[in-house]
PDB file of N, CA, C and O in Angstrom:
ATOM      1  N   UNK A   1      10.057   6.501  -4.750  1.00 53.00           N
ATOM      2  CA  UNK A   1       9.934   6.803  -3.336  1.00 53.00           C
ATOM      3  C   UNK A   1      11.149   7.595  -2.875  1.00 53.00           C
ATOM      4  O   UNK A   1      11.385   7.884  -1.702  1.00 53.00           O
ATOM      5  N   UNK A   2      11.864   7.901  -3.892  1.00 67.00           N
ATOM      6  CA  UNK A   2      13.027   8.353  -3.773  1.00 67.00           C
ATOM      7  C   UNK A   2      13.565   9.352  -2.143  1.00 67.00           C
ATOM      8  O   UNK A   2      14.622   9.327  -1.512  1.00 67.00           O
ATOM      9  N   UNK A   3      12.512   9.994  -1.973  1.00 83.00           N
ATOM     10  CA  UNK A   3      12.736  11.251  -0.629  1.00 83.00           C
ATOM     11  C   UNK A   3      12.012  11.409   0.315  1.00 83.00           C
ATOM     12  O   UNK A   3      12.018  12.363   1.093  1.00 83.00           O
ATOM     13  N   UNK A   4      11.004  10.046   0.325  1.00 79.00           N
ATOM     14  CA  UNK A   4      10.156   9.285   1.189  1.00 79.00           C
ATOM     15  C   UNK A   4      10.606   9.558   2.978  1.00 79.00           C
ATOM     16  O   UNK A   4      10.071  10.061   3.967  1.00 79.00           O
ATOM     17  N   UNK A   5      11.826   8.925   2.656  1.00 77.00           N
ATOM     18  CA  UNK A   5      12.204   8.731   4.324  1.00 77.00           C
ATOM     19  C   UNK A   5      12.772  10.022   4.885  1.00 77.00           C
ATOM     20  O   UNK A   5      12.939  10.197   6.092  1.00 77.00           O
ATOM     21  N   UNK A   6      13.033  10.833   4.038  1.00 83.00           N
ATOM     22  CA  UNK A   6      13.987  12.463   4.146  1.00 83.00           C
ATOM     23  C   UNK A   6      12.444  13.138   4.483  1.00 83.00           C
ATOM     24  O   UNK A   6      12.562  14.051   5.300  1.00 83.00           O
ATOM     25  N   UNK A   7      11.280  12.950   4.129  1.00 82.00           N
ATOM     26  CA  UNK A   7      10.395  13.970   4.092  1.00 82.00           C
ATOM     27  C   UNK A   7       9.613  13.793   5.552  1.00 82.00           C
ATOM     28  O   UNK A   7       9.090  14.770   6.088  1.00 82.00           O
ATOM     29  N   UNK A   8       9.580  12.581   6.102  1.00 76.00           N
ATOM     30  CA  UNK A   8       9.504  11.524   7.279  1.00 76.00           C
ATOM     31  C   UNK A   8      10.661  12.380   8.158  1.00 76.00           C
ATOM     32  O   UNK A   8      10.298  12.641   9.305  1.00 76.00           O
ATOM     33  N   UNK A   9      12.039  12.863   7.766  1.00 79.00           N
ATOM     34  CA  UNK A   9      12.714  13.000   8.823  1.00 79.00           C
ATOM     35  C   UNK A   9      12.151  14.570   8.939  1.00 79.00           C
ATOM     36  O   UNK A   9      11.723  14.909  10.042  1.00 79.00           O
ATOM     37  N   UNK A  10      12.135  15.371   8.040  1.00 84.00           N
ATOM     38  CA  UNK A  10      11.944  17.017   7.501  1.00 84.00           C
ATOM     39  C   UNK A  10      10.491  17.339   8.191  1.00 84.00           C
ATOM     40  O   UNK A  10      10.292  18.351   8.864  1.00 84.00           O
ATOM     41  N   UNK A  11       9.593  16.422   7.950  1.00 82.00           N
ATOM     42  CA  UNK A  11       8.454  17.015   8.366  1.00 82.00           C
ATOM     43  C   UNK A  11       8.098  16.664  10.058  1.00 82.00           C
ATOM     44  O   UNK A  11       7.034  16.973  10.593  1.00 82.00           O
ATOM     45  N   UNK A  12       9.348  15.885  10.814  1.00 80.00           N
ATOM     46  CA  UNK A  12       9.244  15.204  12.127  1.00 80.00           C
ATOM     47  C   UNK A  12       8.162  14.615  12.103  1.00 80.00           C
ATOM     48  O   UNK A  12       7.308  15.299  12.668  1.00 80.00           O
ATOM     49  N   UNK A  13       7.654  13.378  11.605  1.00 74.00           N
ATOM     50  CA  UNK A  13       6.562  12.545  11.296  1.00 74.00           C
ATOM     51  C   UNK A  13       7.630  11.483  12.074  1.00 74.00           C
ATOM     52  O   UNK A  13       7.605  10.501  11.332  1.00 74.00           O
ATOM     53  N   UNK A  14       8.229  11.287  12.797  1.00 74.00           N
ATOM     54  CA  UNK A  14       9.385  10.239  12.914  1.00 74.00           C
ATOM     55  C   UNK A  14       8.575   9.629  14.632  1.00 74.00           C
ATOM     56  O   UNK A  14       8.842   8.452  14.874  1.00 74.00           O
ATOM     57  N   UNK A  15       7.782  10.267  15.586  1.00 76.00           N
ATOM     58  CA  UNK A  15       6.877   9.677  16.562  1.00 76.00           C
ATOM     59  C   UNK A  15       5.809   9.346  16.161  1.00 76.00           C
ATOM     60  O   UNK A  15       5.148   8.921  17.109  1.00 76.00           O
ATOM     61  N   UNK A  16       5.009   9.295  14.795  1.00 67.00           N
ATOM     62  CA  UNK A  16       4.186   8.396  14.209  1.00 67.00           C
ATOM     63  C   UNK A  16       4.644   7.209  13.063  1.00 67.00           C
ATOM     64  O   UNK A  16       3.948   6.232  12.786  1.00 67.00           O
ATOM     65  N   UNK A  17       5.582   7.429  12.640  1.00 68.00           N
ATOM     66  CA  UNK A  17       6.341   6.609  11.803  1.00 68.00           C
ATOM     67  C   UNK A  17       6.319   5.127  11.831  1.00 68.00           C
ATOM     68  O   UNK A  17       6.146   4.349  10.893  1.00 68.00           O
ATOM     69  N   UNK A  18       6.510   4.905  12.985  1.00 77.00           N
ATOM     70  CA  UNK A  18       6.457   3.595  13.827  1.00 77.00           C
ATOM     71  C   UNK A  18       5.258   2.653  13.109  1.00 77.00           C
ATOM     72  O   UNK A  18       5.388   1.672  12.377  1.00 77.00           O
ATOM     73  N   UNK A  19       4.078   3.303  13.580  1.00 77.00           N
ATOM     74  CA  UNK A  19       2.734   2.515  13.334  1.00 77.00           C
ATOM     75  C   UNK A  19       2.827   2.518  11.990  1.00 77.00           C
ATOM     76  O   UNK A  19       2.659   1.530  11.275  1.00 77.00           O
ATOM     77  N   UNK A  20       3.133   3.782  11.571  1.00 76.00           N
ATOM     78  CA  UNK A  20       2.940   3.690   9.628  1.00 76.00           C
ATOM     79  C   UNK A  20       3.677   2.556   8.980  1.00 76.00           C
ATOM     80  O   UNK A  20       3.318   1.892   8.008  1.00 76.00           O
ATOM     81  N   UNK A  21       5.273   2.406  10.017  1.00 79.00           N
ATOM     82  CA  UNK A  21       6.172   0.761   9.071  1.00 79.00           C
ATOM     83  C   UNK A  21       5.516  -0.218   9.326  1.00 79.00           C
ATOM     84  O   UNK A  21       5.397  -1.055   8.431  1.00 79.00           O
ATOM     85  N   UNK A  22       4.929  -0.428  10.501  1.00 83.00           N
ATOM     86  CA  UNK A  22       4.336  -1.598  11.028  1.00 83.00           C
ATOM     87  C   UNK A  22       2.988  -1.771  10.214  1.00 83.00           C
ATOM     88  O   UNK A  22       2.735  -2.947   9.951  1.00 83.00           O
ATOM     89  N   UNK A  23       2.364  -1.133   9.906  1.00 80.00           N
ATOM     90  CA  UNK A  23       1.292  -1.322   8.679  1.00 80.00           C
ATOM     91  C   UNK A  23       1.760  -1.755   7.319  1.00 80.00           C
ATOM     92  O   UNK A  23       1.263  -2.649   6.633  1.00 80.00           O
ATOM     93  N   UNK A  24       3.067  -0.784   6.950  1.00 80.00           N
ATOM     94  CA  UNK A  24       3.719  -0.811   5.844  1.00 80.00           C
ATOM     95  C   UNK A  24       3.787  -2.033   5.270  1.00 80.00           C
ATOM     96  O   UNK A  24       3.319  -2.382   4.186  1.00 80.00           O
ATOM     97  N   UNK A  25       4.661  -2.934   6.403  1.00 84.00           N
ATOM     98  CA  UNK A  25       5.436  -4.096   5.996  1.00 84.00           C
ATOM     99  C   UNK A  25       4.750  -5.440   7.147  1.00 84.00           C
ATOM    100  O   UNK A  25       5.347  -6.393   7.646  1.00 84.00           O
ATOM    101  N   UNK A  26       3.704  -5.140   7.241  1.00 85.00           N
ATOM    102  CA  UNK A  26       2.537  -6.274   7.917  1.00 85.00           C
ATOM    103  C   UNK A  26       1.832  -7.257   6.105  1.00 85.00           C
ATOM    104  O   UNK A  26       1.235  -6.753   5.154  1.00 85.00           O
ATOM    105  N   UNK A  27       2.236  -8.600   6.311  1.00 83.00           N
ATOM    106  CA  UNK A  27       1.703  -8.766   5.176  1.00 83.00           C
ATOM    107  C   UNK A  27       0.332  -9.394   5.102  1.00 83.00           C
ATOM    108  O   UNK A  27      -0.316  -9.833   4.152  1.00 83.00           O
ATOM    109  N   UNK A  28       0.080  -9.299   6.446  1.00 83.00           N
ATOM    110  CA  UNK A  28      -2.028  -8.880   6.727  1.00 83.00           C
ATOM    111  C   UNK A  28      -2.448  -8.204   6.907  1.00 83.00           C
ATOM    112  O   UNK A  28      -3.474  -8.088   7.578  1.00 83.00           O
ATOM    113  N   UNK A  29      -1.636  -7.189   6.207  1.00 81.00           N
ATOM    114  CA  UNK A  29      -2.250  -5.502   6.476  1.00 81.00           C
ATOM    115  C   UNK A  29      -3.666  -5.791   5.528  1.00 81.00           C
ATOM    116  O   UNK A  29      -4.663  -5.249   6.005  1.00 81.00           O
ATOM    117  N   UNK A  30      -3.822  -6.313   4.671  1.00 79.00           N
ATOM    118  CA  UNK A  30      -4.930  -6.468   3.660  1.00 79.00           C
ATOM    119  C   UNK A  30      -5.860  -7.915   4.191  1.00 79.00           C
ATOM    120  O   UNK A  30      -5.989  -8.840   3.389  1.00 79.00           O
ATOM    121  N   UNK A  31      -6.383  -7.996   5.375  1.00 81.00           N
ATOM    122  CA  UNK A  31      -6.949  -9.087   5.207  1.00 81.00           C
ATOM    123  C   UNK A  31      -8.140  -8.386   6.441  1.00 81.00           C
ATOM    124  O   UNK A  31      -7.774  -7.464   7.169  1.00 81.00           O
ATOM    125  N   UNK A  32      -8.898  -8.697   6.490  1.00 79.00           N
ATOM    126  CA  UNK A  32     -10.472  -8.370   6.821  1.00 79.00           C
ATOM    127  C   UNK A  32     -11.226  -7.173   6.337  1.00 79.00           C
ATOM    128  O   UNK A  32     -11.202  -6.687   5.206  1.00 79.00           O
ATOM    129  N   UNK A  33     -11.849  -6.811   7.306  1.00 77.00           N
ATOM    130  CA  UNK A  33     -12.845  -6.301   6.696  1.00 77.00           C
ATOM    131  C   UNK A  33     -12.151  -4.649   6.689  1.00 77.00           C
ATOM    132  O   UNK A  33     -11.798  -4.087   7.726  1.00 77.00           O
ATOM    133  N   UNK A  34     -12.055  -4.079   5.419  1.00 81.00           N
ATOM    134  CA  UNK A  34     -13.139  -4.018   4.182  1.00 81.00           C
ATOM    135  C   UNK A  34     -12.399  -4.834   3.402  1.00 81.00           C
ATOM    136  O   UNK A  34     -12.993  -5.073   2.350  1.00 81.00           O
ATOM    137  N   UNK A  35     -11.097  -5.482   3.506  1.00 83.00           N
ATOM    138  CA  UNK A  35     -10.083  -6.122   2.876  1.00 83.00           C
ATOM    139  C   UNK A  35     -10.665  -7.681   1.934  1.00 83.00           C
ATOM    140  O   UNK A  35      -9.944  -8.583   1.507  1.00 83.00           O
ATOM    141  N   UNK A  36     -12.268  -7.556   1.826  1.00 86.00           N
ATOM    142  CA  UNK A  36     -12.478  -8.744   1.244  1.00 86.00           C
ATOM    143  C   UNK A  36     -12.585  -8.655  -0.416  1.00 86.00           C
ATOM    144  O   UNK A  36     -12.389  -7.682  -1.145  1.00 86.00           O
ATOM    145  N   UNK A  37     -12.886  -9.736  -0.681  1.00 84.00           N
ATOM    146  CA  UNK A  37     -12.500  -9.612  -2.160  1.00 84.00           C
ATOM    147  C   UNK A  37     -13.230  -8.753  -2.775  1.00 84.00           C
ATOM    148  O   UNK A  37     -12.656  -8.283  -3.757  1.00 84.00           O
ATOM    149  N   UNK A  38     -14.889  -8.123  -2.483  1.00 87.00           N
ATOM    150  CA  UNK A  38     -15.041  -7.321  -3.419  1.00 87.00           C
ATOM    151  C   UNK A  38     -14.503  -5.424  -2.722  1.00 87.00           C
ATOM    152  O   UNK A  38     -14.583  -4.379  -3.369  1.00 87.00           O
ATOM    153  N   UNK A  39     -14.151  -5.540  -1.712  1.00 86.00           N
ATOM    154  CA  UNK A  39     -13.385  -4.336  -1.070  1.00 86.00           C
ATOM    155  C   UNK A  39     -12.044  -4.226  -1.645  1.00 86.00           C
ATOM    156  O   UNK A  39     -11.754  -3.152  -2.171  1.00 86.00           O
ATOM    157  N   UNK A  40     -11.211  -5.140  -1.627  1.00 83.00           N
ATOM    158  CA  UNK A  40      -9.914  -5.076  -2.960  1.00 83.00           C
ATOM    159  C   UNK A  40     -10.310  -5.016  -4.128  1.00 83.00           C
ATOM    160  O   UNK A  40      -9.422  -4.468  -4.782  1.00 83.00           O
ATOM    161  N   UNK A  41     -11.284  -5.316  -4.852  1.00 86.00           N
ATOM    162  CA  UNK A  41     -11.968  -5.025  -6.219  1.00 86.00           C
ATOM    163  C   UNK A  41     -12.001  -3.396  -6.284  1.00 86.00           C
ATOM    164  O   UNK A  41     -11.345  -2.701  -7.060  1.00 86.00           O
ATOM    165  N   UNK A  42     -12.781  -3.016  -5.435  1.00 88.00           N
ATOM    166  CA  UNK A  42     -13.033  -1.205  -5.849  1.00 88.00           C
ATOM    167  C   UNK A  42     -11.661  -0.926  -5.460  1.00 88.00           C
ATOM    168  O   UNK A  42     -11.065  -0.114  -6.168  1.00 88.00           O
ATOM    169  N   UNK A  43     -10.988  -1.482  -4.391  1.00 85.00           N
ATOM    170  CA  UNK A  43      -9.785  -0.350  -4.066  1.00 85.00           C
ATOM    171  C   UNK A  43      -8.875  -0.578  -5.588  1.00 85.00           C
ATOM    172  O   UNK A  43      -8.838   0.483  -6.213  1.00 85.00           O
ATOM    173  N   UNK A  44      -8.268  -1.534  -6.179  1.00 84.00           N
ATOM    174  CA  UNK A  44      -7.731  -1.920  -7.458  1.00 84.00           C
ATOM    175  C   UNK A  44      -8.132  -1.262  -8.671  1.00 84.00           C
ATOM    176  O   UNK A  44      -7.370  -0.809  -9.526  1.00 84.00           O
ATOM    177  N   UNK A  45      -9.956  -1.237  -8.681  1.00 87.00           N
ATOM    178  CA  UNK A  45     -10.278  -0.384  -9.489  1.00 87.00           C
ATOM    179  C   UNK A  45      -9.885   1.262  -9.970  1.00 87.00           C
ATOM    180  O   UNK A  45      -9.835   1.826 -11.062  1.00 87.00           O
ATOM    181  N   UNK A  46      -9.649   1.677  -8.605  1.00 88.00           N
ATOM    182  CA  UNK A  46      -9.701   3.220  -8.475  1.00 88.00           C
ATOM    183  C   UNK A  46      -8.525   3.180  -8.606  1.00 88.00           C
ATOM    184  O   UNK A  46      -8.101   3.589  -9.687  1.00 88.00           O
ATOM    185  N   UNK A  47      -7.595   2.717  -7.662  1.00 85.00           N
ATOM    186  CA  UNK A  47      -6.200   2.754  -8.187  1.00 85.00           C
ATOM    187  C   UNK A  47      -5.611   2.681  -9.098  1.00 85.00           C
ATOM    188  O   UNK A  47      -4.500   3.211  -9.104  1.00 85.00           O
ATOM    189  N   UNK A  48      -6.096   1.989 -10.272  1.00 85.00           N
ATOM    190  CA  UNK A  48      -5.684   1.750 -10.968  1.00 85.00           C
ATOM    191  C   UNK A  48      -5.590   3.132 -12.462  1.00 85.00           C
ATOM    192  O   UNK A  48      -4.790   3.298 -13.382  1.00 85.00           O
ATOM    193  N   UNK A  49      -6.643   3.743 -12.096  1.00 86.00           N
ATOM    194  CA  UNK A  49      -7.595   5.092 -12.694  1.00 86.00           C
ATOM    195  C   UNK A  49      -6.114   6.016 -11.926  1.00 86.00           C
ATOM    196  O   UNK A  49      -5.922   7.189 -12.249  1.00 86.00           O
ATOM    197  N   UNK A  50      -5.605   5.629 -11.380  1.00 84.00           N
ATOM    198  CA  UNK A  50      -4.444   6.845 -10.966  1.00 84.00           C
ATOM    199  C   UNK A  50      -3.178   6.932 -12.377  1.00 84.00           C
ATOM    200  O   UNK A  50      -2.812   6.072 -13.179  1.00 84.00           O
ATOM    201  N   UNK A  51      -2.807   8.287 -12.199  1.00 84.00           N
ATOM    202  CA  UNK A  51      -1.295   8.441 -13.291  1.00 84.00           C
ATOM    203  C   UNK A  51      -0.343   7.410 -12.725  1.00 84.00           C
ATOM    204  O   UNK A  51      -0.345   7.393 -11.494  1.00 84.00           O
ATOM    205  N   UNK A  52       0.515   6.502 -13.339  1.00 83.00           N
ATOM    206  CA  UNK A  52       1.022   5.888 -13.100  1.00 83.00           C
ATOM    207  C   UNK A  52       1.111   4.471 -12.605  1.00 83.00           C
ATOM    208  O   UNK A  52       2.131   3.858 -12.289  1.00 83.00           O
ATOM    209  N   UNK A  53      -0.389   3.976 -12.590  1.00 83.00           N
ATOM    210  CA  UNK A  53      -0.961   2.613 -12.223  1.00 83.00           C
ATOM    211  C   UNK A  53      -2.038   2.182 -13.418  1.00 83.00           C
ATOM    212  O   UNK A  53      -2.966   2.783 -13.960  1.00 83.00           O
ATOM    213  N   UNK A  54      -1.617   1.200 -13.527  1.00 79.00           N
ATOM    214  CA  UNK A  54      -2.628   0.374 -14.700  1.00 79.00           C
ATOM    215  C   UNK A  54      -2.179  -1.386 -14.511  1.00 79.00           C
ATOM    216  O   UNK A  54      -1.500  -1.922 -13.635  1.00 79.00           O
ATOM    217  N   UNK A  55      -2.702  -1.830 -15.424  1.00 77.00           N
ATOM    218  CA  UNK A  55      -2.923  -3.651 -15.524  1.00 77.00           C
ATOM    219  C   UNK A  55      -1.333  -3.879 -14.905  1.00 77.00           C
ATOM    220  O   UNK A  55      -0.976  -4.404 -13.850  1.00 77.00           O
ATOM    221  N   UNK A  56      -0.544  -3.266 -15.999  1.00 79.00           N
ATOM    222  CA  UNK A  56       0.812  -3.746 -15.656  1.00 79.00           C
ATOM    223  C   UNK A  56       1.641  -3.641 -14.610  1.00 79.00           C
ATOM    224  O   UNK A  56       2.638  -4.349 -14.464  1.00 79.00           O
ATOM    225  N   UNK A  57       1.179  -2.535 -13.642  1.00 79.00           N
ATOM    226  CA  UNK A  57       1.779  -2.294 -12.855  1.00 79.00           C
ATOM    227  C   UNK A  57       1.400  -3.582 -11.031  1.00 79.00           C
ATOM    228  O   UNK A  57       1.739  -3.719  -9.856  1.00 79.00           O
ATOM    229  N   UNK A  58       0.716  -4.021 -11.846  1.00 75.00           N
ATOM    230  CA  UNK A  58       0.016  -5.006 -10.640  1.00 75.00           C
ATOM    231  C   UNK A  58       0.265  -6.471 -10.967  1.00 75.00           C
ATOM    232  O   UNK A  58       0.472  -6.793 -12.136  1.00 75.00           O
ATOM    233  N   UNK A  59       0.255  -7.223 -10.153  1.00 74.00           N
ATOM    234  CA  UNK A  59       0.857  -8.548 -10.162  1.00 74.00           C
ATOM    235  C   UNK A  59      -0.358  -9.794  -9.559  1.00 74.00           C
ATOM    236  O   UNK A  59      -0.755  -9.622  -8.407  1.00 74.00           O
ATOM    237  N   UNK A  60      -0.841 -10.847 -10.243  1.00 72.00           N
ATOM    238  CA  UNK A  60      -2.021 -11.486  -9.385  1.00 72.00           C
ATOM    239  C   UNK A  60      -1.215 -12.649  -8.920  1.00 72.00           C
ATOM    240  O   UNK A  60      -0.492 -13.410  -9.563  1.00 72.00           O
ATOM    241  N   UNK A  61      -1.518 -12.606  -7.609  1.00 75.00           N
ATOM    242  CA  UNK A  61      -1.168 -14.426  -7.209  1.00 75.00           C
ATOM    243  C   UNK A  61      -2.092 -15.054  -8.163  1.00 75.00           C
ATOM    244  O   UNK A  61      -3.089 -14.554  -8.684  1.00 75.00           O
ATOM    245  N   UNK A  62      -1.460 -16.563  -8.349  1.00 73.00           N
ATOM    246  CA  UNK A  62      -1.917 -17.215  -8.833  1.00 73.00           C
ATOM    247  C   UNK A  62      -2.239 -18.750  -7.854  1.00 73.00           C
ATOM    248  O   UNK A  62      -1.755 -18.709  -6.723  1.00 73.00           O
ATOM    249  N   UNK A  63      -2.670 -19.481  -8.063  1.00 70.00           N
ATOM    250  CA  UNK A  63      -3.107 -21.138  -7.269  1.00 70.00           C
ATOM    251  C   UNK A  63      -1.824 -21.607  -7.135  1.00 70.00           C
ATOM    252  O   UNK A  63      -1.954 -22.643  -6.483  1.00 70.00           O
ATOM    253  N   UNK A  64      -0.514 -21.424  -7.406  1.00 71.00           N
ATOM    254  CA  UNK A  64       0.402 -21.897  -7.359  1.00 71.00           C
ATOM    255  C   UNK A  64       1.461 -21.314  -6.701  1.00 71.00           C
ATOM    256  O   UNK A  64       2.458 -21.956  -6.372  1.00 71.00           O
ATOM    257  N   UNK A  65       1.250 -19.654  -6.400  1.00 65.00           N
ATOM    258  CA  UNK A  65       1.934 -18.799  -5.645  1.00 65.00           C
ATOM    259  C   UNK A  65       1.532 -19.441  -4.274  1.00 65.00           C
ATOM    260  O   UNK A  65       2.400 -19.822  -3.489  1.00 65.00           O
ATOM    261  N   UNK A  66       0.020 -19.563  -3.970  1.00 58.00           N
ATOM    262  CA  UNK A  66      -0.602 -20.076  -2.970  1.00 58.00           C
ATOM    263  C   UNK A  66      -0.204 -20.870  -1.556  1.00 58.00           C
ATOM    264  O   UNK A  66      -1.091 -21.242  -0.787  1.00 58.00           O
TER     265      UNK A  66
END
C-alpha cells in the first residue's frame, strides 16, 4: 500500500476520503446484505483468482476466535 495515502493526497480525493476510512476500518463493513455467507463465498472466490491472492493469503475465524 506503500503510496496509497500520497495518491489520496495527489489526486485531491482527500473530501471523499472520509467515507472511504470510515468503511475502511468499520469492522461491519461486511455484515448484511450481500455480505451473507454465500455473498462472501463468490466475493473470496473471485478474489482469490486475482495476482497476488490465494488460500494463503486469507485467514478463517475459527469457533474459538468467536
Amino acid at each position: 500500500m506503500g503510496s496509497f495515502f500520497q495518491q489520496v493526497d495527489e489526486k485531491k480525493l482527500l473530501e471523499d476520503a472520509p467515507v472511504l476510512y470510515d468503511w475502511l476500518f468499520n469492522d461491519a463493513r461486511f455484515t448484511g446484505t450481500p455480505w451473507d455467507a454465500v455473498g462472501k463465498g463468490r466475493f473470496t472466490k473471485k478474489l482469490k483468482c486475482l495476482e497476488g491472492f490465494g488460500d494463503r493469503t486469507f485467514k478463517r475465524k475459527t469457533n474459538a476466535d468467536s
